[in-house]
mmCIF file with all atom_site columns, C-alpha atoms in Angstrom:
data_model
loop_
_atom_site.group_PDB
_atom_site.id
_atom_site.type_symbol
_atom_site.label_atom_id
_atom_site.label_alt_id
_atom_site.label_comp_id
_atom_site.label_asym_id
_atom_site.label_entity_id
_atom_site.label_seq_id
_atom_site.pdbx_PDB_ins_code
_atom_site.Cartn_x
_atom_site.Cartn_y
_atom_site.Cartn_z
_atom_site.occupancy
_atom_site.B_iso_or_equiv
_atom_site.pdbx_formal_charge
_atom_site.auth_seq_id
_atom_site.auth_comp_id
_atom_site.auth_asym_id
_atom_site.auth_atom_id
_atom_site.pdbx_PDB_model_num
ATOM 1   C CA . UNK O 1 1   ? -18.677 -17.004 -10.647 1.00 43.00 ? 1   UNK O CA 1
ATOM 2   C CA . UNK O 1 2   ? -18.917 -16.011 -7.182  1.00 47.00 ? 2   UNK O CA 1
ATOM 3   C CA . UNK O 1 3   ? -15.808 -14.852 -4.833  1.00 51.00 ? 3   UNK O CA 1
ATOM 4   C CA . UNK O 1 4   ? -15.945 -16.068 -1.145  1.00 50.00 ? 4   UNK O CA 1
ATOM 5   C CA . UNK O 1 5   ? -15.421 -12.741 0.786   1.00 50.00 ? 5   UNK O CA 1
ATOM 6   C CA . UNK O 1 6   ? -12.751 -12.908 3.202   1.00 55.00 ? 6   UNK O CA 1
ATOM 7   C CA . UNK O 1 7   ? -12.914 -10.869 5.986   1.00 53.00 ? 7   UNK O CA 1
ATOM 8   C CA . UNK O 1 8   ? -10.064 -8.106  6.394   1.00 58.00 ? 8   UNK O CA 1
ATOM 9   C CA . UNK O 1 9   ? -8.787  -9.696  9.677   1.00 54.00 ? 9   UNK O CA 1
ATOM 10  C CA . UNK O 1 10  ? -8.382  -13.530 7.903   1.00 55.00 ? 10  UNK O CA 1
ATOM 11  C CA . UNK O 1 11  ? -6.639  -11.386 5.318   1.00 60.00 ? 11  UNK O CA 1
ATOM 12  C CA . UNK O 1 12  ? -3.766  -10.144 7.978   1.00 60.00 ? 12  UNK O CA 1
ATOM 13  C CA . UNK O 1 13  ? -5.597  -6.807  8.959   1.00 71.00 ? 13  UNK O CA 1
ATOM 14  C CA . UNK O 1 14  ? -6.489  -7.585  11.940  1.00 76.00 ? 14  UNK O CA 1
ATOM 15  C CA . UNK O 1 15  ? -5.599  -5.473  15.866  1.00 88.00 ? 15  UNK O CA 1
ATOM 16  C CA . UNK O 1 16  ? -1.929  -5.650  15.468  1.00 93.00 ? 16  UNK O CA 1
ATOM 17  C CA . UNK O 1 17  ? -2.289  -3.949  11.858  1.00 94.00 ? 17  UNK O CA 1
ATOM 18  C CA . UNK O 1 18  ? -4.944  -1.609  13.211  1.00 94.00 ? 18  UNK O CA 1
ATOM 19  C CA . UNK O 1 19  ? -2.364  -0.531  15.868  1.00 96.00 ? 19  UNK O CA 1
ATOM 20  C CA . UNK O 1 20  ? 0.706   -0.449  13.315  1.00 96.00 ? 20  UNK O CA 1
ATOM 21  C CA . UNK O 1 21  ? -1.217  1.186   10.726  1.00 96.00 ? 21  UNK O CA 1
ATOM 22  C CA . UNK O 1 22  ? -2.604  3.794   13.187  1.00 97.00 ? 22  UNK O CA 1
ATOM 23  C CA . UNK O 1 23  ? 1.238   4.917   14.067  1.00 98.00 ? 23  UNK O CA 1
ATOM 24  C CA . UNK O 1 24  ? 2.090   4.929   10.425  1.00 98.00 ? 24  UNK O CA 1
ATOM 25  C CA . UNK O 1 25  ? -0.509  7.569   9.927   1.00 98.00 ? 25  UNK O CA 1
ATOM 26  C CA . UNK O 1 26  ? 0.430   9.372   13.189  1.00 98.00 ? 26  UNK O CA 1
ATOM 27  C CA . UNK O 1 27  ? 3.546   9.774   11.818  1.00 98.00 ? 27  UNK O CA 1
ATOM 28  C CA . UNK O 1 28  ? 2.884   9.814   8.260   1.00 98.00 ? 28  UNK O CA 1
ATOM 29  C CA . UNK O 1 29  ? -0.552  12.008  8.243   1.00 98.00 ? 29  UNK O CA 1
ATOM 30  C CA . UNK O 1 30  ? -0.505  13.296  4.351   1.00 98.00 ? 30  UNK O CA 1
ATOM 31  C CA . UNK O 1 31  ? -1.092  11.714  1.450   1.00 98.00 ? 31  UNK O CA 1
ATOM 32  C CA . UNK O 1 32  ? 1.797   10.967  -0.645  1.00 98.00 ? 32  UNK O CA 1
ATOM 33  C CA . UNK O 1 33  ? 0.424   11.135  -4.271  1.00 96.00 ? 33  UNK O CA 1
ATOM 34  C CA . UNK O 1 34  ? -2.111  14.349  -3.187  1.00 97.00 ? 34  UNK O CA 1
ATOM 35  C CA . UNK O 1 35  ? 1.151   16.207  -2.058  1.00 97.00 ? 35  UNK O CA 1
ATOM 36  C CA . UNK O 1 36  ? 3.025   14.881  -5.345  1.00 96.00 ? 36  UNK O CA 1
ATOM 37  C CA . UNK O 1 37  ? 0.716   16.919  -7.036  1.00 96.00 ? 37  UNK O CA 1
ATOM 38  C CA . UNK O 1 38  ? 0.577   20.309  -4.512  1.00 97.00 ? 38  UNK O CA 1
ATOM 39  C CA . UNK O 1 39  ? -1.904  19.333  -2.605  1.00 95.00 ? 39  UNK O CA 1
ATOM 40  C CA . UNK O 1 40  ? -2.276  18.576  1.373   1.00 97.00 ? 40  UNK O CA 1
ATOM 41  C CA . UNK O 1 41  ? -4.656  15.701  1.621   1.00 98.00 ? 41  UNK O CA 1
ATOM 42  C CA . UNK O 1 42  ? -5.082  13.900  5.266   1.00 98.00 ? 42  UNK O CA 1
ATOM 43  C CA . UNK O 1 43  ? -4.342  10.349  4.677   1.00 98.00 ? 43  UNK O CA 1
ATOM 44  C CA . UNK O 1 44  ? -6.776  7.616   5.696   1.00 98.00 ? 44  UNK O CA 1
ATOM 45  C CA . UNK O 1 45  ? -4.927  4.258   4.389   1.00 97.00 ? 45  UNK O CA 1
ATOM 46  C CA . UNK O 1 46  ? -1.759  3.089   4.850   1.00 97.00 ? 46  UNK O CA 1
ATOM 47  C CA . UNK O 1 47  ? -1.527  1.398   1.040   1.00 96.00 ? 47  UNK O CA 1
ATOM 48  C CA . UNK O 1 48  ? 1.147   -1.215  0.399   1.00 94.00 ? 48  UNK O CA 1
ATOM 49  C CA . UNK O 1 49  ? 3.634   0.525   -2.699  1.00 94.00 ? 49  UNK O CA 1
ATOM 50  C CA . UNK O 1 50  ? 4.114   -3.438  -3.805  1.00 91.00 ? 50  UNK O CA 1
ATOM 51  C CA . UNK O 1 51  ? 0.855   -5.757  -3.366  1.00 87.00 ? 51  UNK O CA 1
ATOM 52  C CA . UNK O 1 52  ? 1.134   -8.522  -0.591  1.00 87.00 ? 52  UNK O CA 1
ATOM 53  C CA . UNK O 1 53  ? -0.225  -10.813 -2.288  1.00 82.00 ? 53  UNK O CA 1
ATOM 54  C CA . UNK O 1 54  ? -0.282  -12.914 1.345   1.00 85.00 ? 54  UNK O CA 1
ATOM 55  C CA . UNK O 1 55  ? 3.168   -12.514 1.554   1.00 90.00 ? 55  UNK O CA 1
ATOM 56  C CA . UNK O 1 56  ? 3.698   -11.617 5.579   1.00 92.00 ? 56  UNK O CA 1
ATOM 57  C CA . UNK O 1 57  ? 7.486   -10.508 5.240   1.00 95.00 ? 57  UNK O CA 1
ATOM 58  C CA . UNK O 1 58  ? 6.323   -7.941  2.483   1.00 94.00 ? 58  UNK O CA 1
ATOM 59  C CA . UNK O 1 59  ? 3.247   -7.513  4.417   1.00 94.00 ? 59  UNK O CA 1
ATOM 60  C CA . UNK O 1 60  ? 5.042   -6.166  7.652   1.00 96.00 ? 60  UNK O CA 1
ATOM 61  C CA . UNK O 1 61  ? 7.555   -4.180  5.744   1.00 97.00 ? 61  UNK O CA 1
ATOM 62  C CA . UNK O 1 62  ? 7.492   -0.673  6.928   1.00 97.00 ? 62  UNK O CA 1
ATOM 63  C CA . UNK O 1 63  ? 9.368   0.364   3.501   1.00 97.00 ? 63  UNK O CA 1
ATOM 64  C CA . UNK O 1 64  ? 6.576   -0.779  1.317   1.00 97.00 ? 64  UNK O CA 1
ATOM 65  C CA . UNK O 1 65  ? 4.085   1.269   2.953   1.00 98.00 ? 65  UNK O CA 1
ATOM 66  C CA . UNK O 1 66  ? 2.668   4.726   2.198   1.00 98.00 ? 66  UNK O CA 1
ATOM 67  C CA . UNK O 1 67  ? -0.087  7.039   3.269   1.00 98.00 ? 67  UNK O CA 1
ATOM 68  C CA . UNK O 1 68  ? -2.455  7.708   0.935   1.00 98.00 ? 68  UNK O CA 1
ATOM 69  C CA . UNK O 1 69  ? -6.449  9.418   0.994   1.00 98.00 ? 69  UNK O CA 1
ATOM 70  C CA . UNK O 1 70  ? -8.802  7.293   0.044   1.00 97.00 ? 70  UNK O CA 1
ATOM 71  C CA . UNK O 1 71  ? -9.427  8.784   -3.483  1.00 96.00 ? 71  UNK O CA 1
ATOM 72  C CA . UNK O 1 72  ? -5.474  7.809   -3.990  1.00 96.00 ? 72  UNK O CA 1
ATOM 73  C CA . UNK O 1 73  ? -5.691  4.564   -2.570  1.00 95.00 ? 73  UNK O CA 1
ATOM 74  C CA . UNK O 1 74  ? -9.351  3.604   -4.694  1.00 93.00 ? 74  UNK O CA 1
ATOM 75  C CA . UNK O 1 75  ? -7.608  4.793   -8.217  1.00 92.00 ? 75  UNK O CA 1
ATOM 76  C CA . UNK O 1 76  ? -3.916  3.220   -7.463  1.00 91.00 ? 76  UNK O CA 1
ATOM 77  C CA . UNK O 1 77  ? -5.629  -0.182  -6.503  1.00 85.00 ? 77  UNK O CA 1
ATOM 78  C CA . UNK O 1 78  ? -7.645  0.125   -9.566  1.00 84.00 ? 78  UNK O CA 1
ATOM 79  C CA . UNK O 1 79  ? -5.158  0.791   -12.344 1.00 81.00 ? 79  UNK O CA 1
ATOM 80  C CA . UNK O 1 80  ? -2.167  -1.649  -10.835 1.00 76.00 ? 80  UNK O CA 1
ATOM 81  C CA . UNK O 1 81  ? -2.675  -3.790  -8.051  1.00 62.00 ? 81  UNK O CA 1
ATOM 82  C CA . UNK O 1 82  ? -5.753  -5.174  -10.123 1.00 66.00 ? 82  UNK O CA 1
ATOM 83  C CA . UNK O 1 83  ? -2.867  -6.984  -11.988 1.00 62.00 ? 83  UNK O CA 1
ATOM 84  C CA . UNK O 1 84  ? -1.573  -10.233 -11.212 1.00 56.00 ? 84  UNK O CA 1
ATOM 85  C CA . UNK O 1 85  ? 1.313   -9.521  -12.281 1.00 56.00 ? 85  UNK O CA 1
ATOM 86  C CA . UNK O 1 86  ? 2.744   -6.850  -10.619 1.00 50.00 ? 86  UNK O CA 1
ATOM 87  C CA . UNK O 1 87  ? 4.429   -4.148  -12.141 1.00 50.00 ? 87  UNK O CA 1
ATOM 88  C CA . UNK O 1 88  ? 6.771   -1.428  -10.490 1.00 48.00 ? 88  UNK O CA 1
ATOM 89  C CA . UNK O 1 89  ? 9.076   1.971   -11.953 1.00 50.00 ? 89  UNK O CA 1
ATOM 90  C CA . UNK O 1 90  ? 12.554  0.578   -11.282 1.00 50.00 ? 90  UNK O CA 1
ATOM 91  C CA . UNK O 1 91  ? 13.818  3.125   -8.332  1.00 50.00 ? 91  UNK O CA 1
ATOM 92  C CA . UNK O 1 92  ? 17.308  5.005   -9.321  1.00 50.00 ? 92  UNK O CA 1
ATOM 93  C CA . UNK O 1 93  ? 19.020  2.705   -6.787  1.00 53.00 ? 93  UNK O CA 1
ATOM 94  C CA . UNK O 1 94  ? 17.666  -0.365  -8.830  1.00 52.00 ? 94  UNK O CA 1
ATOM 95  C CA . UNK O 1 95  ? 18.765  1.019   -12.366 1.00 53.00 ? 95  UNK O CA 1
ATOM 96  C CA . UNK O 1 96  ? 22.247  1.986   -10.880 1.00 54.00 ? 96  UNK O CA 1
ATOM 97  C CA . UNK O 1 97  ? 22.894  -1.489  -9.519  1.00 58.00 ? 97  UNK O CA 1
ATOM 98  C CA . UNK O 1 98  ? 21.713  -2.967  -12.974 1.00 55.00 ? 98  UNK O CA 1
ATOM 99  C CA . UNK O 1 99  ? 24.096  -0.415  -15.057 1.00 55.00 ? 99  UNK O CA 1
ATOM 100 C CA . UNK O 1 100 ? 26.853  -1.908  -12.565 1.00 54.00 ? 100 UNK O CA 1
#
């Protein structure tokens, strides 16, 4: 079966995301997951923690972004944003307000 490719830009990453993602990684210059493990790794993508999926309010939403290397970025979107279905670690806040 073949995919149409969609260019980036019909896919929301267009000027304004070139501009937004380049002061994310102004501000943001590390990778997260290299420095997790020790390490100080410039970051080159500005990876969305929860996959889009087209959705442009989780798209634009400055708290689901991080800065990761490429290496990071290649392996994360690899082993879960492949999935459909996305899966996430509940966050401390999350578990807290389920324990009530």
């Amino acid at each position: 079966m073949l995919q149409k490719w969609i260019y980036a830009s019909e896919r929301g990453y267009g000027a304004k995301w070139q501009r937004e993602r380049r002061k994310f990684l102004d501000s943001n210059p590390f990778c997260v997951k290299c420095y997790e493990e020790g390490h100080l790794t410039k970051a080159t993508v500005v990876d969305h923690i929860k996959p889009h999926r087209g959705d442009q309010k989780l798209f634009w939403d400055r708290g689901n972004w991080q800065a990761l290397c490429k290496r990071c970025h290649d392996r994360k979107t690899l082993t879960e944003d492949i999935n459909p279905v996305y899966r996430y670690k509940k966050t401390f806040a999350e578990e807290a307000k389920v324990k009530g």
